[in-house]
């Protein structure tokens, strides 16, 4: 909204402050409300499982709502066991997904990464992303992985916040970040600025 040329420059900081206050109040209110009235959705009411070709219609519908594109080739990854999509179901409906795969292996960067995480637009800011990241952590840990990584747009504080609440911390792997940033800059004329977060899976989570 503050990029609107009709808004005077001197008013933009004030508008940003009001927006931040509004988001803070919304988060506080959702913590008080039951899930039936738009509050946070409890983990106990969610089901998590890896998706397969039978889920392709539901996946493509969710993908279209997020990215406004016709479909996403979920089926082409069936034969690639290193590419896995974890789905989150609520009341029998697929409401969120995230991928786990060696995202930057072609750049010589190893490790398992979570990527392309998105939640149904009507259910955002209700704790779903945090539950999805926690489920990804448990699956990766059960599979014997020691670290889980995530590449996040620095202008996406909600995603960074969800990852942090799940125990992810900013990594000091500057060489990785420079390599990935250069790769993305070469693909896009105006690439975003990124940061890498990592989760130590050998460290027990505090409950």
PDB file of C-alpha atoms in Angstrom:
ATOM      1  CA  UNK A   1       0.000   0.000   0.000  1.00  0.00           C
ATOM      2  CA  UNK A   2       2.828   2.445   0.790  1.00  0.00           C
ATOM      3  CA  UNK A   3       4.135   1.954  -2.763  1.00  0.00           C
ATOM      4  CA  UNK A   4       1.024   3.720  -4.024  1.00  0.00           C
ATOM      5  CA  UNK A   5       2.235   6.929  -5.732  1.00  0.00           C
ATOM      6  CA  UNK A   6      -0.918   8.715  -4.533  1.00  0.00           C
ATOM      7  CA  UNK A   7       0.227   8.435  -0.895  1.00  0.00           C
ATOM      8  CA  UNK A   8       2.435  11.373   0.157  1.00  0.00           C
ATOM      9  CA  UNK A   9       5.956  10.355   1.123  1.00  0.00           C
ATOM     10  CA  UNK A  10       5.708  11.911   4.588  1.00  0.00           C
ATOM     11  CA  UNK A  11       2.660   9.779   5.445  1.00  0.00           C
ATOM     12  CA  UNK A  12       4.194   6.422   4.518  1.00  0.00           C
ATOM     13  CA  UNK A  13       6.092   5.769   7.797  1.00  0.00           C
ATOM     14  CA  UNK A  14       2.890   6.522   9.718  1.00  0.00           C
ATOM     15  CA  UNK A  15       0.910   4.104   7.547  1.00  0.00           C
ATOM     16  CA  UNK A  16       3.538   1.386   8.024  1.00  0.00           C
ATOM     17  CA  UNK A  17       3.338   1.873  11.795  1.00  0.00           C
ATOM     18  CA  UNK A  18      -0.455   1.546  11.733  1.00  0.00           C
ATOM     19  CA  UNK A  19      -0.200  -1.593   9.613  1.00  0.00           C
ATOM     20  CA  UNK A  20       2.270  -3.189  12.034  1.00  0.00           C
ATOM     21  CA  UNK A  21       0.027  -2.317  14.988  1.00  0.00           C
ATOM     22  CA  UNK A  22      -2.973  -3.806  13.199  1.00  0.00           C
ATOM     23  CA  UNK A  23      -1.125  -7.078  12.511  1.00  0.00           C
ATOM     24  CA  UNK A  24       0.028  -7.256  16.136  1.00  0.00           C
ATOM     25  CA  UNK A  25      -3.538  -6.814  17.395  1.00  0.00           C
ATOM     26  CA  UNK A  26      -4.833  -9.442  14.950  1.00  0.00           C
ATOM     27  CA  UNK A  27      -2.290 -11.986  16.184  1.00  0.00           C
ATOM     28  CA  UNK A  28      -3.164 -11.223  19.813  1.00  0.00           C
ATOM     29  CA  UNK A  29      -6.892 -11.548  19.081  1.00  0.00           C
ATOM     30  CA  UNK A  30      -6.489 -14.877  17.283  1.00  0.00           C
ATOM     31  CA  UNK A  31      -4.771 -16.313  20.342  1.00  0.00           C
ATOM     32  CA  UNK A  32      -7.910 -15.541  22.334  1.00  0.00           C
ATOM     33  CA  UNK A  33     -10.490 -16.771  19.825  1.00  0.00           C
ATOM     34  CA  UNK A  34     -11.508 -20.425  19.323  1.00  0.00           C
ATOM     35  CA  UNK A  35     -10.621 -21.898  15.931  1.00  0.00           C
ATOM     36  CA  UNK A  36     -14.321 -21.903  14.972  1.00  0.00           C
ATOM     37  CA  UNK A  37     -14.276 -18.083  15.129  1.00  0.00           C
ATOM     38  CA  UNK A  38     -11.024 -17.569  13.252  1.00  0.00           C
ATOM     39  CA  UNK A  39      -8.594 -18.279  16.083  1.00  0.00           C
ATOM     40  CA  UNK A  40      -5.442 -20.355  15.890  1.00  0.00           C
ATOM     41  CA  UNK A  41      -5.932 -23.917  14.689  1.00  0.00           C
ATOM     42  CA  UNK A  42      -4.727 -26.473  17.269  1.00  0.00           C
ATOM     43  CA  UNK A  43      -2.178 -29.070  16.222  1.00  0.00           C
ATOM     44  CA  UNK A  44      -4.453 -31.861  17.470  1.00  0.00           C
ATOM     45  CA  UNK A  45      -7.035 -31.065  14.778  1.00  0.00           C
ATOM     46  CA  UNK A  46      -4.542 -31.322  11.894  1.00  0.00           C
ATOM     47  CA  UNK A  47      -3.348 -34.344   9.907  1.00  0.00           C
ATOM     48  CA  UNK A  48       0.057 -34.420   8.213  1.00  0.00           C
ATOM     49  CA  UNK A  49       1.206 -36.843   5.528  1.00  0.00           C
ATOM     50  CA  UNK A  50       3.321 -36.917   2.380  1.00  0.00           C
ATOM     51  CA  UNK A  51       1.290 -36.327  -0.765  1.00  0.00           C
ATOM     52  CA  UNK A  52       1.108 -38.586  -3.812  1.00  0.00           C
ATOM     53  CA  UNK A  53      -0.468 -38.499  -7.279  1.00  0.00           C
ATOM     54  CA  UNK A  54      -3.927 -39.076  -5.785  1.00  0.00           C
ATOM     55  CA  UNK A  55      -3.651 -35.680  -4.106  1.00  0.00           C
ATOM     56  CA  UNK A  56      -2.752 -33.863  -7.318  1.00  0.00           C
ATOM     57  CA  UNK A  57      -6.145 -32.187  -7.834  1.00  0.00           C
ATOM     58  CA  UNK A  58      -6.234 -30.802  -4.292  1.00  0.00           C
ATOM     59  CA  UNK A  59      -2.585 -29.757  -4.556  1.00  0.00           C
ATOM     60  CA  UNK A  60      -3.079 -27.945  -7.857  1.00  0.00           C
ATOM     61  CA  UNK A  61      -6.135 -26.128  -6.473  1.00  0.00           C
ATOM     62  CA  UNK A  62      -4.126 -24.908  -3.490  1.00  0.00           C
ATOM     63  CA  UNK A  63      -1.186 -23.991  -5.719  1.00  0.00           C
ATOM     64  CA  UNK A  64      -3.440 -21.957  -8.012  1.00  0.00           C
ATOM     65  CA  UNK A  65      -4.846 -20.027  -5.046  1.00  0.00           C
ATOM     66  CA  UNK A  66      -1.320 -19.189  -3.926  1.00  0.00           C
ATOM     67  CA  UNK A  67       0.485 -18.472  -7.169  1.00  0.00           C
ATOM     68  CA  UNK A  68      -2.389 -17.779  -9.578  1.00  0.00           C
ATOM     69  CA  UNK A  69      -1.067 -20.394 -12.002  1.00  0.00           C
ATOM     70  CA  UNK A  70      -2.908 -23.288 -13.591  1.00  0.00           C
ATOM     71  CA  UNK A  71      -1.069 -26.243 -12.056  1.00  0.00           C
ATOM     72  CA  UNK A  72       2.161 -27.559 -10.621  1.00  0.00           C
ATOM     73  CA  UNK A  73       3.822 -30.815 -11.741  1.00  0.00           C
ATOM     74  CA  UNK A  74       3.392 -32.822  -8.539  1.00  0.00           C
ATOM     75  CA  UNK A  75       3.264 -36.089 -10.491  1.00  0.00           C
ATOM     76  CA  UNK A  76       6.682 -35.659 -12.129  1.00  0.00           C
ATOM     77  CA  UNK A  77       8.350 -35.977  -8.717  1.00  0.00           C
ATOM     78  CA  UNK A  78       6.806 -39.379  -7.934  1.00  0.00           C
ATOM     79  CA  UNK A  79       9.866 -41.189  -9.281  1.00  0.00           C
ATOM     80  CA  UNK A  80      12.259 -38.953  -7.333  1.00  0.00           C
ATOM     81  CA  UNK A  81      12.314 -40.081  -3.699  1.00  0.00           C
ATOM     82  CA  UNK A  82      14.408 -37.068  -2.695  1.00  0.00           C
ATOM     83  CA  UNK A  83      11.513 -34.756  -3.642  1.00  0.00           C
ATOM     84  CA  UNK A  84       8.729 -34.982  -1.084  1.00  0.00           C
ATOM     85  CA  UNK A  85       5.699 -32.782  -0.487  1.00  0.00           C
ATOM     86  CA  UNK A  86       4.209 -32.762   3.013  1.00  0.00           C
ATOM     87  CA  UNK A  87       0.524 -31.892   3.192  1.00  0.00           C
ATOM     88  CA  UNK A  88      -1.486 -30.486   6.083  1.00  0.00           C
ATOM     89  CA  UNK A  89      -5.158 -31.492   6.240  1.00  0.00           C
ATOM     90  CA  UNK A  90      -7.899 -29.875   8.310  1.00  0.00           C
ATOM     91  CA  UNK A  91     -11.451 -31.223   8.353  1.00  0.00           C
ATOM     92  CA  UNK A  92     -10.549 -33.491   5.457  1.00  0.00           C
ATOM     93  CA  UNK A  93      -9.282 -30.677   3.214  1.00  0.00           C
ATOM     94  CA  UNK A  94      -5.714 -29.953   2.112  1.00  0.00           C
ATOM     95  CA  UNK A  95      -4.926 -26.499   3.527  1.00  0.00           C
ATOM     96  CA  UNK A  96      -1.123 -26.222   3.381  1.00  0.00           C
ATOM     97  CA  UNK A  97       1.953 -27.853   1.834  1.00  0.00           C
ATOM     98  CA  UNK A  98       5.727 -27.670   1.976  1.00  0.00           C
ATOM     99  CA  UNK A  99       8.429 -29.428  -0.018  1.00  0.00           C
ATOM    100  CA  UNK A 100      11.507 -31.230   1.319  1.00  0.00           C
ATOM    101  CA  UNK A 101      14.348 -31.896  -1.096  1.00  0.00           C
ATOM    102  CA  UNK A 102      18.066 -31.225  -1.782  1.00  0.00           C
ATOM    103  CA  UNK A 103      17.164 -27.890  -3.371  1.00  0.00           C
ATOM    104  CA  UNK A 104      20.658 -26.590  -4.165  1.00  0.00           C
ATOM    105  CA  UNK A 105      22.488 -29.814  -4.943  1.00  0.00           C
ATOM    106  CA  UNK A 106      23.130 -28.621  -8.508  1.00  0.00           C
ATOM    107  CA  UNK A 107      25.206 -25.783  -7.017  1.00  0.00           C
ATOM    108  CA  UNK A 108      27.285 -28.150  -4.916  1.00  0.00           C
ATOM    109  CA  UNK A 109      25.349 -27.288  -1.753  1.00  0.00           C
ATOM    110  CA  UNK A 110      24.214 -30.357   0.128  1.00  0.00           C
ATOM    111  CA  UNK A 111      21.537 -30.743   2.750  1.00  0.00           C
ATOM    112  CA  UNK A 112      17.766 -31.126   2.987  1.00  0.00           C
ATOM    113  CA  UNK A 113      15.744 -27.955   2.452  1.00  0.00           C
ATOM    114  CA  UNK A 114      12.139 -26.970   3.088  1.00  0.00           C
ATOM    115  CA  UNK A 115      10.757 -24.810   0.287  1.00  0.00           C
ATOM    116  CA  UNK A 116       7.593 -23.646  -1.493  1.00  0.00           C
ATOM    117  CA  UNK A 117       5.583 -23.535   1.714  1.00  0.00           C
ATOM    118  CA  UNK A 118       2.118 -22.099   1.352  1.00  0.00           C
ATOM    119  CA  UNK A 119      -1.118 -22.021   3.306  1.00  0.00           C
ATOM    120  CA  UNK A 120      -4.687 -21.568   2.080  1.00  0.00           C
ATOM    121  CA  UNK A 121      -5.281 -17.787   1.898  1.00  0.00           C
ATOM    122  CA  UNK A 122      -8.322 -17.950   4.202  1.00  0.00           C
ATOM    123  CA  UNK A 123      -6.347 -19.768   6.916  1.00  0.00           C
ATOM    124  CA  UNK A 124      -3.179 -17.722   7.143  1.00  0.00           C
ATOM    125  CA  UNK A 125      -1.922 -16.217  10.417  1.00  0.00           C
ATOM    126  CA  UNK A 126      -3.632 -19.010  12.363  1.00  0.00           C
ATOM    127  CA  UNK A 127      -0.555 -21.026  13.276  1.00  0.00           C
ATOM    128  CA  UNK A 128      -0.749 -23.487  10.371  1.00  0.00           C
ATOM    129  CA  UNK A 129       2.718 -22.702   8.972  1.00  0.00           C
ATOM    130  CA  UNK A 130       4.327 -23.298  12.356  1.00  0.00           C
ATOM    131  CA  UNK A 131       2.588 -26.676  12.699  1.00  0.00           C
ATOM    132  CA  UNK A 132       3.674 -27.581   9.154  1.00  0.00           C
ATOM    133  CA  UNK A 133       7.308 -26.702   9.845  1.00  0.00           C
ATOM    134  CA  UNK A 134       7.218 -28.688  13.089  1.00  0.00           C
ATOM    135  CA  UNK A 135       5.843 -31.700  11.210  1.00  0.00           C
ATOM    136  CA  UNK A 136       8.600 -31.360   8.588  1.00  0.00           C
ATOM    137  CA  UNK A 137      11.170 -31.311  11.378  1.00  0.00           C
ATOM    138  CA  UNK A 138       9.809 -34.513  12.888  1.00  0.00           C
ATOM    139  CA  UNK A 139       9.727 -36.307   9.520  1.00  0.00           C
ATOM    140  CA  UNK A 140      13.273 -35.222   8.612  1.00  0.00           C
ATOM    141  CA  UNK A 141      14.523 -36.225  12.064  1.00  0.00           C
ATOM    142  CA  UNK A 142      12.870 -39.650  11.772  1.00  0.00           C
ATOM    143  CA  UNK A 143      14.576 -40.126   8.391  1.00  0.00           C
ATOM    144  CA  UNK A 144      17.982 -39.589   9.989  1.00  0.00           C
ATOM    145  CA  UNK A 145      18.749 -36.074   8.767  1.00  0.00           C
ATOM    146  CA  UNK A 146      20.875 -33.947  11.076  1.00  0.00           C
ATOM    147  CA  UNK A 147      20.072 -30.457   9.777  1.00  0.00           C
ATOM    148  CA  UNK A 148      17.147 -28.900   7.927  1.00  0.00           C
ATOM    149  CA  UNK A 149      17.590 -25.693   5.924  1.00  0.00           C
ATOM    150  CA  UNK A 150      15.283 -23.013   4.515  1.00  0.00           C
ATOM    151  CA  UNK A 151      15.896 -20.159   2.072  1.00  0.00           C
ATOM    152  CA  UNK A 152      13.580 -17.220   2.794  1.00  0.00           C
ATOM    153  CA  UNK A 153      12.949 -13.835   1.221  1.00  0.00           C
ATOM    154  CA  UNK A 154      14.195 -11.215   3.691  1.00  0.00           C
ATOM    155  CA  UNK A 155      11.049  -9.174   2.994  1.00  0.00           C
ATOM    156  CA  UNK A 156       8.834 -12.023   4.210  1.00  0.00           C
ATOM    157  CA  UNK A 157       8.912 -11.572   8.004  1.00  0.00           C
ATOM    158  CA  UNK A 158       5.927 -13.876   8.574  1.00  0.00           C
ATOM    159  CA  UNK A 159       7.796 -16.862   7.105  1.00  0.00           C
ATOM    160  CA  UNK A 160      10.949 -16.009   9.036  1.00  0.00           C
ATOM    161  CA  UNK A 161       8.899 -15.686  12.219  1.00  0.00           C
ATOM    162  CA  UNK A 162       7.206 -19.064  11.723  1.00  0.00           C
ATOM    163  CA  UNK A 163      10.567 -20.743  11.148  1.00  0.00           C
ATOM    164  CA  UNK A 164      12.080 -19.082  14.206  1.00  0.00           C
ATOM    165  CA  UNK A 165       9.240 -20.280  16.434  1.00  0.00           C
ATOM    166  CA  UNK A 166       9.984 -23.791  15.146  1.00  0.00           C
ATOM    167  CA  UNK A 167      13.611 -23.507  16.260  1.00  0.00           C
ATOM    168  CA  UNK A 168      15.283 -22.337  13.043  1.00  0.00           C
ATOM    169  CA  UNK A 169      18.108 -19.812  13.378  1.00  0.00           C
ATOM    170  CA  UNK A 170      19.936 -17.653  10.857  1.00  0.00           C
ATOM    171  CA  UNK A 171      22.906 -19.553   9.479  1.00  0.00           C
ATOM    172  CA  UNK A 172      26.431 -18.202   9.109  1.00  0.00           C
ATOM    173  CA  UNK A 173      26.983 -20.024   5.827  1.00  0.00           C
ATOM    174  CA  UNK A 174      27.771 -16.844   3.903  1.00  0.00           C
ATOM    175  CA  UNK A 175      29.447 -18.764   1.068  1.00  0.00           C
ATOM    176  CA  UNK A 176      26.256 -20.741   0.457  1.00  0.00           C
ATOM    177  CA  UNK A 177      24.180 -17.578   0.484  1.00  0.00           C
ATOM    178  CA  UNK A 178      26.477 -15.800  -1.978  1.00  0.00           C
ATOM    179  CA  UNK A 179      26.370 -18.796  -4.345  1.00  0.00           C
ATOM    180  CA  UNK A 180      22.581 -19.071  -4.213  1.00  0.00           C
ATOM    181  CA  UNK A 181      22.083 -15.309  -4.517  1.00  0.00           C
ATOM    182  CA  UNK A 182      24.341 -15.174  -7.589  1.00  0.00           C
ATOM    183  CA  UNK A 183      22.456 -18.098  -9.144  1.00  0.00           C
ATOM    184  CA  UNK A 184      19.076 -16.436  -8.592  1.00  0.00           C
ATOM    185  CA  UNK A 185      20.335 -13.039  -9.760  1.00  0.00           C
ATOM    186  CA  UNK A 186      21.455 -14.658 -13.023  1.00  0.00           C
ATOM    187  CA  UNK A 187      17.969 -16.113 -13.529  1.00  0.00           C
ATOM    188  CA  UNK A 188      15.999 -12.988 -12.671  1.00  0.00           C
ATOM    189  CA  UNK A 189      16.722  -9.391 -13.585  1.00  0.00           C
ATOM    190  CA  UNK A 190      15.594  -8.258 -10.133  1.00  0.00           C
ATOM    191  CA  UNK A 191      16.193 -11.065  -7.691  1.00  0.00           C
ATOM    192  CA  UNK A 192      15.048 -10.772  -4.080  1.00  0.00           C
ATOM    193  CA  UNK A 193      17.406 -10.636  -1.129  1.00  0.00           C
ATOM    194  CA  UNK A 194      17.525 -13.943   0.702  1.00  0.00           C
ATOM    195  CA  UNK A 195      18.586 -15.381   4.026  1.00  0.00           C
ATOM    196  CA  UNK A 196      19.271 -18.971   5.083  1.00  0.00           C
ATOM    197  CA  UNK A 197      17.894 -20.458   8.271  1.00  0.00           C
ATOM    198  CA  UNK A 198      18.798 -23.845   9.686  1.00  0.00           C
ATOM    199  CA  UNK A 199      17.438 -26.228  12.290  1.00  0.00           C
ATOM    200  CA  UNK A 200      19.706 -28.577  14.241  1.00  0.00           C
ATOM    201  CA  UNK A 201      17.699 -31.813  14.289  1.00  0.00           C
ATOM    202  CA  UNK A 202      20.010 -33.467  16.808  1.00  0.00           C
ATOM    203  CA  UNK A 203      19.079 -30.879  19.405  1.00  0.00           C
ATOM    204  CA  UNK A 204      15.903 -31.718  21.284  1.00  0.00           C
ATOM    205  CA  UNK A 205      13.187 -29.091  21.108  1.00  0.00           C
ATOM    206  CA  UNK A 206      12.148 -27.323  24.277  1.00  0.00           C
ATOM    207  CA  UNK A 207       8.590 -28.085  25.238  1.00  0.00           C
TER     208      UNK A 207
END
